[in-house]
């Protein structure tokens, strides 16, 4: 810039400019003589988790010095654009961990390397039996091949306040009717306590709890052959489930008035701050309680998965087995497979689980007995009461790529939101959502 | 040379900008146009195929979401820009008064502009909260309300609430531009009018406003363009809810492109957004020119 | 209320004493109203920022307490420490600064020539160029993201600050040219005409006479461009993949887990992003407003 009475000489400007441009150009370094592996993560990106991951990856480097692994975090709500742009530009990462249905969606675009050999390997060495639920890997089965492998689990427990139930002489509910009456009985707005809190905003989380109740009512989205039954065969059950959930807000009014704007965190905060008897949340509530309101810890428990109209065999809870997958056109496929086999093993990911207790879950039964879990009552409750009954959205169908869109476009979060706000009846909401889903299956 | 020397220099002077703008905005737009006439449904193994007007027809005639989102986008834009303009003008008039400390206030009023968009959205979401939001806390403490106001959960309040956030973000730029324009109004005109007995209302209407008309038109036009495309604020605050009352074209487009894996349809929506903006701008500028004469 | 209470014409019509009494009283009353309005406006409008800063200084227990307090009960710098030391925020800060500063400088340099050309020179395409500048600002960025990504990739510049540099420069050009054009147009032509008579070429005139006067205008556009680049999010997110290269908005976004917002980090992070700009702005604001005045040179 040229200010009055001073001029910067041309030469200096040019040199400064070139130096500036040069500094912009330098980025990554390529290692010589090693196989380079890029590893994208979408949920291991907060400072603490990244640190824990760094430690794990360093161990991998030591075990396999010939593979150089570079971790790249992909963060925020714009995960899809990055992956889609990478598909179009053919710069996909060699290996990645991402959203639930990514492997199937990318397989539909012919971008995924089949994981059948890893599954077979796991079958032979007993790993498969060690996984909590067969839908953990079955959800990635499509058109005859497995396209992803599960590596962690995301659960949706219902937390409860033991002290508030005890005060009314109520036992922890085990079925829908008990749950509803417990919520109503302990609802005490003058004391600042709500019966229940769940997120009902137009965000992804809202559909997760609807899903749990759908399964418990004997309903669902797909049948076992992968056909859409949301608004057809499963219609009645799904409407029942939606009604049960939303009645807490609309009919019985035991929820905070603002849940129609709640995202995950808002519901968590209400419960963690001790203002609700029942809180619907992710596993992350545990670490939030420990961090923000430790005195509440002993008063909190996790409910058994409720029994609904579908009966004892439908005693299921929604969850996500999160995948890792490999790019079909990766030049380092073998190295990627080696990495995956090394990474997904019982006990390997303990550092991650220790960092934010509850946020991430192992998929192996053996991990229930780890000292980390044994030392934390809530983790233990989650691992014994919820995890074994957690299944995937597509249950009882195997995966379909369309599930990625149904989940991604939050097609069945809208019903929850609309009914709570009062603009639609449960029946209409379910039918409208079905219409949108049906469109995906026909094209 | 055929061209005058001055003209040649002119072309050289605009060359770098033309090159950069063409390469980095016009070329991608062209590509977006091409995508909009193709089927780029990412979830399918089919290679890209040409589908002509299919996406446009779907948007304009088959998808209810498009027109309702367009309507809401226009409400959102007009609400934000009109609100920001009134606020900006009022503040500019206040700060224009020759008093001590005006420079201090001038700097203060510009602060909301500096907060990044992501933080703005999260901050306001939190402010608006029913149980932990400071707004409801203040209202309750003052006894104005007994139960929390559902700023973001009530379908009637959601749109005004997000518009308020956008006003907060928009007004600083308009404020500073209008202030500059106000300070250009010759003092002599005001003084002459006082002598003639005009009161301040008349002076405002007949002297000040006409003088800042040009600036007002341009700044409201630019603000409209920015608001029309705005995405972050609504998406982070309400996700398009409750019950879809804050679903605007930008969020629709984002959802289709990145969650629905329908790049072609999303591109068509994007192009239609551009067309709407162009038409509205032309109409607006035309009205301005007509009024001028 | 008339602005100029003590205009000579009025005071000449009444006795001094009465005028002084009433006009002082009215002026005081007037000032009271004006200051009250200003204070009210400032309080209301700046409250969110105050809240952000206050929250960032609170320990996490206080953020969601039943009784919220305006100021922290237990002041703590823990959140800032956490963000600055335990995350890569310092390098995000430097990355943001690097990219924003360089793209701003480049953009202003390119723009000032183009702006002058449109302002002063009659050439074919002058009007269309101005129109293109306006229209390009109407392109929805989401529409442009993927094609731009592919373009950058073809140029081999993915995951580099260079990609951001050229994107930010290009996107800030239309508005910058627009503003500078207005500024140049408001400079009286007599100066250039005088130079022409003296035999100076147009470029020389531009460099030696116009530019030195353009300090304020350049300051204004520099500020606009810098802030836009500093806060830009979409392209940084799509173009960059290595954590070392992240700019601050992306760094801030990375504090969000899949379903959780880390409020403590986010508020502190937002504070860190905002504060430098604030300071820079407070320092430069006099130039900036002057630049927007443009016509200050006339008076």
CSV table of N, CA and C in Angstrom, one decimal, chain B residues 105-168:
chain,number,residue,atom,x,y,z
B,105,UNK,N,-19.0,5.2,19.7
B,105,UNK,CA,-20.1,4.5,19.4
B,105,UNK,C,-20.1,3.9,18.0
B,106,UNK,N,-19.5,4.7,17.1
B,106,UNK,CA,-19.4,4.2,15.7
B,106,UNK,C,-18.6,2.9,15.7
B,107,UNK,N,-17.5,2.9,16.5
B,107,UNK,CA,-16.7,1.6,16.5
B,107,UNK,C,-17.5,0.5,17.1
B,108,UNK,N,-18.2,0.8,18.2
B,108,UNK,CA,-19.0,-0.2,18.9
B,108,UNK,C,-20.0,-0.9,18.0
B,109,UNK,N,-20.7,0.0,17.3
B,109,UNK,CA,-21.8,-0.6,16.5
B,109,UNK,C,-21.4,-1.5,15.3
B,110,UNK,N,-20.1,-1.4,15.0
B,110,UNK,CA,-19.6,-2.3,14.0
B,110,UNK,C,-19.2,-3.6,14.4
B,111,UNK,N,-19.2,-3.9,15.7
B,111,UNK,CA,-18.6,-5.1,16.2
B,111,UNK,C,-19.3,-6.4,15.7
B,112,UNK,N,-20.6,-6.4,15.6
B,112,UNK,CA,-21.3,-7.7,15.2
B,112,UNK,C,-20.8,-8.2,13.9
B,113,UNK,N,-20.3,-7.4,13.1
B,113,UNK,CA,-19.8,-7.8,11.8
B,113,UNK,C,-18.6,-8.7,11.9
B,114,UNK,N,-17.8,-8.5,13.0
B,114,UNK,CA,-16.5,-9.1,13.1
B,114,UNK,C,-16.6,-10.6,13.6
B,115,UNK,N,-17.8,-10.9,14.2
B,115,UNK,CA,-17.9,-12.3,14.7
B,115,UNK,C,-18.1,-13.2,13.6
B,116,UNK,N,-17.4,-14.3,13.5
B,116,UNK,CA,-17.6,-15.2,12.4
B,116,UNK,C,-18.9,-15.9,12.4
B,117,UNK,N,-19.4,-16.2,11.2
B,117,UNK,CA,-20.7,-16.7,11.0
B,117,UNK,C,-21.0,-18.0,11.9
B,118,UNK,N,-20.1,-18.9,11.9
B,118,UNK,CA,-20.4,-20.1,12.7
B,118,UNK,C,-20.6,-19.8,14.2
B,119,UNK,N,-19.8,-19.0,14.7
B,119,UNK,CA,-19.9,-18.6,16.1
B,119,UNK,C,-21.2,-17.8,16.4
B,120,UNK,N,-21.6,-17.0,15.4
B,120,UNK,CA,-22.8,-16.2,15.5
B,120,UNK,C,-24.0,-17.2,15.7
B,121,UNK,N,-24.1,-18.1,14.8
B,121,UNK,CA,-25.2,-19.0,14.8
B,121,UNK,C,-25.3,-19.8,16.2
B,122,UNK,N,-24.2,-20.3,16.6
B,122,UNK,CA,-24.2,-21.1,17.8
B,122,UNK,C,-24.5,-20.2,19.0
B,123,UNK,N,-23.9,-19.0,19.0
B,123,UNK,CA,-24.1,-18.1,20.1
B,123,UNK,C,-25.6,-17.7,20.3
B,124,UNK,N,-26.2,-17.4,19.1
B,124,UNK,CA,-27.6,-17.0,19.2
B,124,UNK,C,-28.5,-18.2,19.5
B,125,UNK,N,-28.1,-19.4,19.1
B,125,UNK,CA,-28.9,-20.6,19.4
B,125,UNK,C,-29.0,-20.7,20.9
B,126,UNK,N,-27.9,-20.5,21.5
B,126,UNK,CA,-27.7,-20.6,22.9
B,126,UNK,C,-28.5,-19.4,23.7
B,127,UNK,N,-28.4,-18.2,23.1
B,127,UNK,CA,-29.1,-17.1,23.7
B,127,UNK,C,-30.6,-17.3,23.7
B,128,UNK,N,-31.1,-18.0,22.6
B,128,UNK,CA,-32.5,-18.2,22.5
B,128,UNK,C,-33.0,-19.4,23.2
B,129,UNK,N,-32.2,-20.1,23.9
B,129,UNK,CA,-32.6,-21.4,24.5
B,129,UNK,C,-33.7,-21.2,25.5
B,130,UNK,N,-34.6,-22.2,25.6
B,130,UNK,CA,-35.7,-22.1,26.5
B,130,UNK,C,-35.3,-22.2,28.0
B,131,UNK,N,-34.4,-23.1,28.3
B,131,UNK,CA,-34.1,-23.4,29.7
B,131,UNK,C,-32.8,-22.6,30.1
B,132,UNK,N,-31.9,-22.5,29.2
B,132,UNK,CA,-30.6,-22.0,29.6
B,132,UNK,C,-30.2,-20.7,28.8
B,133,UNK,N,-31.2,-20.2,28.0
B,133,UNK,CA,-30.9,-19.0,27.3
B,133,UNK,C,-31.0,-17.8,28.1
B,134,UNK,N,-30.1,-16.9,27.9
B,134,UNK,CA,-30.0,-15.7,28.8
B,134,UNK,C,-31.2,-14.8,28.5
B,135,UNK,N,-31.7,-14.8,27.3
B,135,UNK,CA,-32.9,-14.0,26.9
B,135,UNK,C,-34.1,-14.3,27.8
B,136,UNK,N,-34.4,-15.6,27.8
B,136,UNK,CA,-35.6,-16.0,28.6
B,136,UNK,C,-35.3,-15.8,30.1
B,137,UNK,N,-34.1,-16.0,30.4
B,137,UNK,CA,-33.7,-15.8,31.9
B,137,UNK,C,-34.0,-14.3,32.2
B,138,UNK,N,-33.6,-13.4,31.4
B,138,UNK,CA,-33.8,-12.0,31.7
B,138,UNK,C,-35.3,-11.7,31.7
B,139,UNK,N,-36.0,-12.2,30.7
B,139,UNK,CA,-37.5,-11.9,30.6
B,139,UNK,C,-38.2,-12.5,31.9
B,140,UNK,N,-37.8,-13.7,32.3
B,140,UNK,CA,-38.4,-14.2,33.5
B,140,UNK,C,-38.0,-13.4,34.7
B,141,UNK,N,-36.8,-13.0,34.8
B,141,UNK,CA,-36.3,-12.3,36.0
B,141,UNK,C,-37.1,-11.0,36.1
B,142,UNK,N,-37.4,-10.4,35.0
B,142,UNK,CA,-38.1,-9.1,35.0
B,142,UNK,C,-39.6,-9.3,35.1
B,143,UNK,N,-40.0,-10.6,35.1
B,143,UNK,CA,-41.4,-10.8,35.3
B,143,UNK,C,-42.2,-10.6,34.1
B,144,UNK,N,-41.6,-10.5,32.9
B,144,UNK,CA,-42.3,-10.2,31.7
B,144,UNK,C,-43.1,-11.4,31.2
B,145,UNK,N,-42.4,-12.6,31.4
B,145,UNK,CA,-43.1,-13.8,31.0
B,145,UNK,C,-42.9,-14.8,32.2
B,146,UNK,N,-43.9,-15.7,32.2
B,146,UNK,CA,-43.8,-16.7,33.3
B,146,UNK,C,-43.2,-18.0,32.8
B,147,UNK,N,-43.4,-18.3,31.5
B,147,UNK,CA,-42.8,-19.5,31.0
B,147,UNK,C,-42.0,-19.1,29.8
B,148,UNK,N,-40.9,-19.8,29.5
B,148,UNK,CA,-40.0,-19.4,28.4
B,148,UNK,C,-40.6,-19.1,27.1
B,149,UNK,N,-40.1,-18.1,26.4
B,149,UNK,CA,-40.6,-17.9,25.1
B,149,UNK,C,-39.8,-18.8,24.1
B,150,UNK,N,-40.6,-19.5,23.3
B,150,UNK,CA,-40.0,-20.5,22.4
B,150,UNK,C,-39.5,-19.9,21.1
B,151,UNK,N,-38.4,-19.2,21.2
B,151,UNK,CA,-38.0,-18.4,20.1
B,151,UNK,C,-37.8,-19.3,18.9
B,152,UNK,N,-37.2,-20.4,19.1
B,152,UNK,CA,-36.8,-21.3,17.9
B,152,UNK,C,-37.7,-22.5,17.8
B,153,UNK,N,-38.6,-22.7,18.8
B,153,UNK,CA,-39.4,-23.9,18.7
B,153,UNK,C,-40.8,-23.6,18.3
B,154,UNK,N,-41.2,-22.4,18.4
B,154,UNK,CA,-42.6,-22.0,18.1
B,154,UNK,C,-42.6,-21.7,16.6
B,155,UNK,N,-43.4,-22.3,15.8
B,155,UNK,CA,-43.4,-22.1,14.3
B,155,UNK,C,-43.7,-20.6,14.0
B,156,UNK,N,-44.4,-19.9,14.9
B,156,UNK,CA,-44.7,-18.5,14.6
B,156,UNK,C,-43.5,-17.6,14.9
B,157,UNK,N,-42.7,-18.0,15.8
B,157,UNK,CA,-41.6,-17.1,16.2
B,157,UNK,C,-40.3,-17.5,15.5
B,158,UNK,N,-40.2,-18.7,15.0
B,158,UNK,CA,-38.9,-19.1,14.5
B,158,UNK,C,-38.3,-18.2,13.4
B,159,UNK,N,-39.1,-17.9,12.4
B,159,UNK,CA,-38.6,-17.1,11.3
B,159,UNK,C,-38.2,-15.7,11.8
B,160,UNK,N,-39.1,-15.0,12.5
B,160,UNK,CA,-38.6,-13.7,13.1
B,160,UNK,C,-37.4,-13.8,13.9
B,161,UNK,N,-37.2,-14.9,14.6
B,161,UNK,CA,-36.0,-15.1,15.5
B,161,UNK,C,-34.8,-15.2,14.6
B,162,UNK,N,-34.8,-16.0,13.5
B,162,UNK,CA,-33.6,-16.1,12.7
B,162,UNK,C,-33.4,-14.8,11.9
B,163,UNK,N,-34.5,-14.2,11.6
B,163,UNK,CA,-34.3,-12.9,10.9
B,163,UNK,C,-33.6,-11.9,11.8
B,164,UNK,N,-33.9,-11.9,13.1
B,164,UNK,CA,-33.3,-11.0,14.0
B,164,UNK,C,-31.8,-11.3,14.0
B,165,UNK,N,-31.4,-12.5,13.9
B,165,UNK,CA,-30.0,-12.8,13.9
B,165,UNK,C,-29.3,-12.3,12.7
B,166,UNK,N,-30.0,-12.4,11.6
B,166,UNK,CA,-29.4,-11.9,10.3
B,166,UNK,C,-29.3,-10.4,10.3
B,167,UNK,N,-30.3,-9.7,10.9
B,167,UNK,CA,-30.3,-8.3,11.0
B,167,UNK,C,-29.1,-7.9,11.8
B,168,UNK,N,-28.9,-8.6,12.9
B,168,UNK,CA,-27.7,-8.3,13.7
B,168,UNK,C,-26.4,-8.4,13.0
